[in-house]
Each structure stands twice: as structure tokens, then as C-alpha cells.
Amino acid sequence: MTFPFSLVVLFFITLNWNYKVLYAPSDFKDEEHFVRLTKATQSDLINKFNEDFSDSIDDSKGDIGTETVGFHISSKDVERFVGDSMMKASTGKIRTKEERLKHKEIRRSISKLQLAESYLMADMVLNKIESKLGQVIERDMVFEKGGQRFPFDGVIKNGENITAIEVKVFNKNTLNADGWNRFFSRFDSFYSSLSDTEKKGFSLILGFATEEPTEEMQNMLERRLANAKFNYFLEIYQVDELTREHNQTAS
């Protein structure tokens, strides 16, 4: 009789002090207290990209296909057009509507090239992080919380512990205050939306590909992250090294 009686006692102790373990998130009426993890849509990825670049890309106009992004304007076209525009401006003339539209298309084509390269570079950095940690990274994921969507380049989930991973190609000239504030606010907003329990298990890995000296970028990023409320880790890689390794593997 002692054994069954002990089970009953343990059951009621569990029910009284830790009743939440008996329920799934879907059993609660207010499901906004639980974070959901889903695969990012193409719109999620483009919206995230547009936060970092002024010449935004609109998927509804067919800017981005499901396959490789093309760069349809040659470097000679760009050089000739920019030269002609600068010559016109130096003589006090204004570009025509046709020239302005051409200029806009060039900038959008460059943005599409940047998007394609950012995908490729992010994949290389994620591979590096994955190899270093010895864990599989789920790529292009979205946390859904309270009706909001928070996209990340990668996620590692171990039980209640969640590590989000974000990768950026950053140099001094691209790391301006406005761009950084938009970049950082996404992490801060997501972290603030988490429950106290979720916050304890959350960490962020920031992977950067840069052409600047690694130590210099490390110091700059640590200064900018000084007020971060969440646990974070920096992984900084040189663009040239990543490119060389990628080209060697591709060949």
C-alpha cells in the first residue's frame, strides 16, 4: 500500500506546486504568453533586408524570385550612366525623368545583388558557427509572439533554451546610428516580449562578416551592445577569408 499511496501524494504535490506542466500552450486561453517558432516566409526575409538598406526591394513587383537573384545591369552601364549624370550636375543641369528612372533601376539592381550576396554570406557564417558549436542550426526561422513576427537567420533550440542567430555584413560606413538602432530594436523588442522563464533560456549569437580589422569591429560592437539586456555572443569573420574558402570549395 505504501507505493500507490506515495504516487498519489507526489501527484497532488505536483498539481499544487507545478500545475503548468500538466498543460500544453494550446490549453491556455491566452496563448500570447507562448512563443512559437515557424519557418520564415519570403516576405519576412525581404522585410528584414529592407530594414538595413535604403533602396528597398518589393517582392510584389517581382524583384525577387524563388531562385538566384540576378544582376541585370553591367558595370560598364553603371559607370557610363554615373559619369554622364555627374557631368550634367556639374554643368547645372537636372536629370530627365527617364534618367532618374534609370538611376533608380540601377540602385534597385545593386540592392538585389546585395540581397543575393547577403544570403550567400549569411550561409557561410552560419556554417562556421554550426561547425564551431557542433549543433544543427535551423535556417531562416521566425518567432511569433503576441501577433508579432521576429525573423532570425538561424535558431538552435535545446529544450527550454533558445539561441537565436543573426548574421550581417557590416563595415564602418554601413554601421550608422539609424541602421544600428533598427537592427538592435528587433532583438530588444523580441526579448521584451518574452516571459521571465523564456528570457532565462534565451541568448543571441551575432555573426558579422566584415572587411574591417576584427579587433576594431569587436570593440565597436561591444560598445554598441553595452546596454543589451540579453545574453549575446559575437562571432566576427573576415569577408576575404570567407570568400576565399567558399571559392576553393566551389572549385
mmCIF file of N, CA and C in Angstrom, residues 3 30 42 53-54 73 75 94 129 131 136 155 159 163 166 174 179 185 187 190 199 207 216 226 230 250:
data_model
loop_
_atom_site.group_PDB
_atom_site.id
_atom_site.type_symbol
_atom_site.label_atom_id
_atom_site.label_comp_id
_atom_site.label_asym_id
_atom_site.label_seq_id
_atom_site.Cartn_x
_atom_site.Cartn_y
_atom_site.Cartn_z
ATOM 1 N N PHE A 3 3.502 2.053 -1.757
ATOM 2 C CA PHE A 3 3.914 2.529 -3.074
ATOM 3 C C PHE A 3 2.804 3.319 -3.783
ATOM 4 N N ASP A 30 -5.092 32.366 -23.125
ATOM 5 C CA ASP A 30 -4.237 33.446 -23.602
ATOM 6 C C ASP A 30 -2.941 32.855 -24.122
ATOM 7 N N GLN A 42 9.168 34.271 -47.519
ATOM 8 C CA GLN A 42 9.983 35.135 -48.362
ATOM 9 C C GLN A 42 9.766 36.600 -47.993
ATOM 10 N N PHE A 53 18.735 48.429 -45.722
ATOM 11 C CA PHE A 53 19.125 49.111 -46.944
ATOM 12 C C PHE A 53 18.045 50.095 -47.364
ATOM 13 N N SER A 54 18.467 51.276 -47.813
ATOM 14 C CA SER A 54 17.523 52.334 -48.147
ATOM 15 C C SER A 54 16.790 52.051 -49.459
ATOM 16 N N ILE A 73 22.252 44.681 -64.851
ATOM 17 C CA ILE A 73 22.894 45.869 -65.410
ATOM 18 C C ILE A 73 24.396 45.697 -65.299
ATOM 19 N N SER A 75 28.500 46.507 -65.277
ATOM 20 C CA SER A 75 29.311 47.527 -64.603
ATOM 21 C C SER A 75 29.620 48.681 -65.537
ATOM 22 N N ILE A 94 19.701 69.292 -64.665
ATOM 23 C CA ILE A 94 18.979 68.287 -63.883
ATOM 24 C C ILE A 94 18.687 67.084 -64.769
ATOM 25 N N ILE A 129 29.561 28.924 -37.677
ATOM 26 C CA ILE A 129 29.030 28.851 -36.314
ATOM 27 C C ILE A 129 28.560 27.435 -36.000
ATOM 28 N N SER A 131 29.633 24.662 -37.291
ATOM 29 C CA SER A 131 30.805 23.807 -37.113
ATOM 30 C C SER A 131 31.455 24.035 -35.752
ATOM 31 N N VAL A 136 23.189 21.577 -35.005
ATOM 32 C CA VAL A 136 22.487 21.922 -36.237
ATOM 33 C C VAL A 136 21.709 23.222 -36.042
ATOM 34 N N VAL A 155 18.320 29.454 -35.750
ATOM 35 C CA VAL A 155 17.866 29.181 -34.380
ATOM 36 C C VAL A 155 18.383 27.810 -33.949
ATOM 37 N N GLY A 159 15.504 22.075 -25.687
ATOM 38 C CA GLY A 159 14.546 22.125 -24.584
ATOM 39 C C GLY A 159 13.982 23.523 -24.434
ATOM 40 N N THR A 163 18.559 29.708 -28.703
ATOM 41 C CA THR A 163 19.627 30.597 -29.168
ATOM 42 C C THR A 163 19.256 31.086 -30.559
ATOM 43 N N GLU A 166 21.759 35.828 -35.740
ATOM 44 C CA GLU A 166 21.579 36.825 -36.794
ATOM 45 C C GLU A 166 22.932 37.144 -37.404
ATOM 46 N N THR A 174 28.735 51.293 -43.053
ATOM 47 C CA THR A 174 27.357 50.808 -43.052
ATOM 48 C C THR A 174 26.782 50.722 -41.649
ATOM 49 N N GLY A 179 20.804 52.827 -38.772
ATOM 50 C CA GLY A 179 20.774 51.430 -39.171
ATOM 51 C C GLY A 179 20.954 50.501 -37.989
ATOM 52 N N SER A 185 16.825 47.165 -32.346
ATOM 53 C CA SER A 185 15.480 47.257 -31.763
ATOM 54 C C SER A 185 14.683 45.973 -31.982
ATOM 55 N N PHE A 187 15.860 42.909 -31.841
ATOM 56 C CA PHE A 187 16.246 41.978 -30.783
ATOM 57 C C PHE A 187 15.668 42.407 -29.445
ATOM 58 N N PHE A 190 11.919 41.763 -29.308
ATOM 59 C CA PHE A 190 11.631 40.333 -29.140
ATOM 60 C C PHE A 190 11.904 39.895 -27.713
ATOM 61 N N LYS A 199 12.980 34.306 -21.021
ATOM 62 C CA LYS A 199 14.160 35.170 -21.021
ATOM 63 C C LYS A 199 15.381 34.453 -20.448
ATOM 64 N N GLY A 207 26.557 37.119 -35.738
ATOM 65 C CA GLY A 207 27.661 36.818 -36.632
ATOM 66 C C GLY A 207 27.868 37.954 -37.616
ATOM 67 N N GLU A 216 39.000 45.727 -34.103
ATOM 68 C CA GLU A 216 38.341 47.039 -34.154
ATOM 69 C C GLU A 216 36.823 46.886 -34.170
ATOM 70 N N ALA A 226 26.518 47.499 -25.167
ATOM 71 C CA ALA A 226 26.780 47.637 -23.725
ATOM 72 C C ALA A 226 25.499 47.616 -22.898
ATOM 73 N N PHE A 230 19.942 41.126 -22.884
ATOM 74 C CA PHE A 230 20.003 39.685 -23.121
ATOM 75 C C PHE A 230 21.455 39.215 -23.237
ATOM 76 N N ALA A 250 33.913 25.711 -53.920
ATOM 77 C CA ALA A 250 33.102 25.693 -55.143
ATOM 78 C C ALA A 250 33.869 25.148 -56.338
#
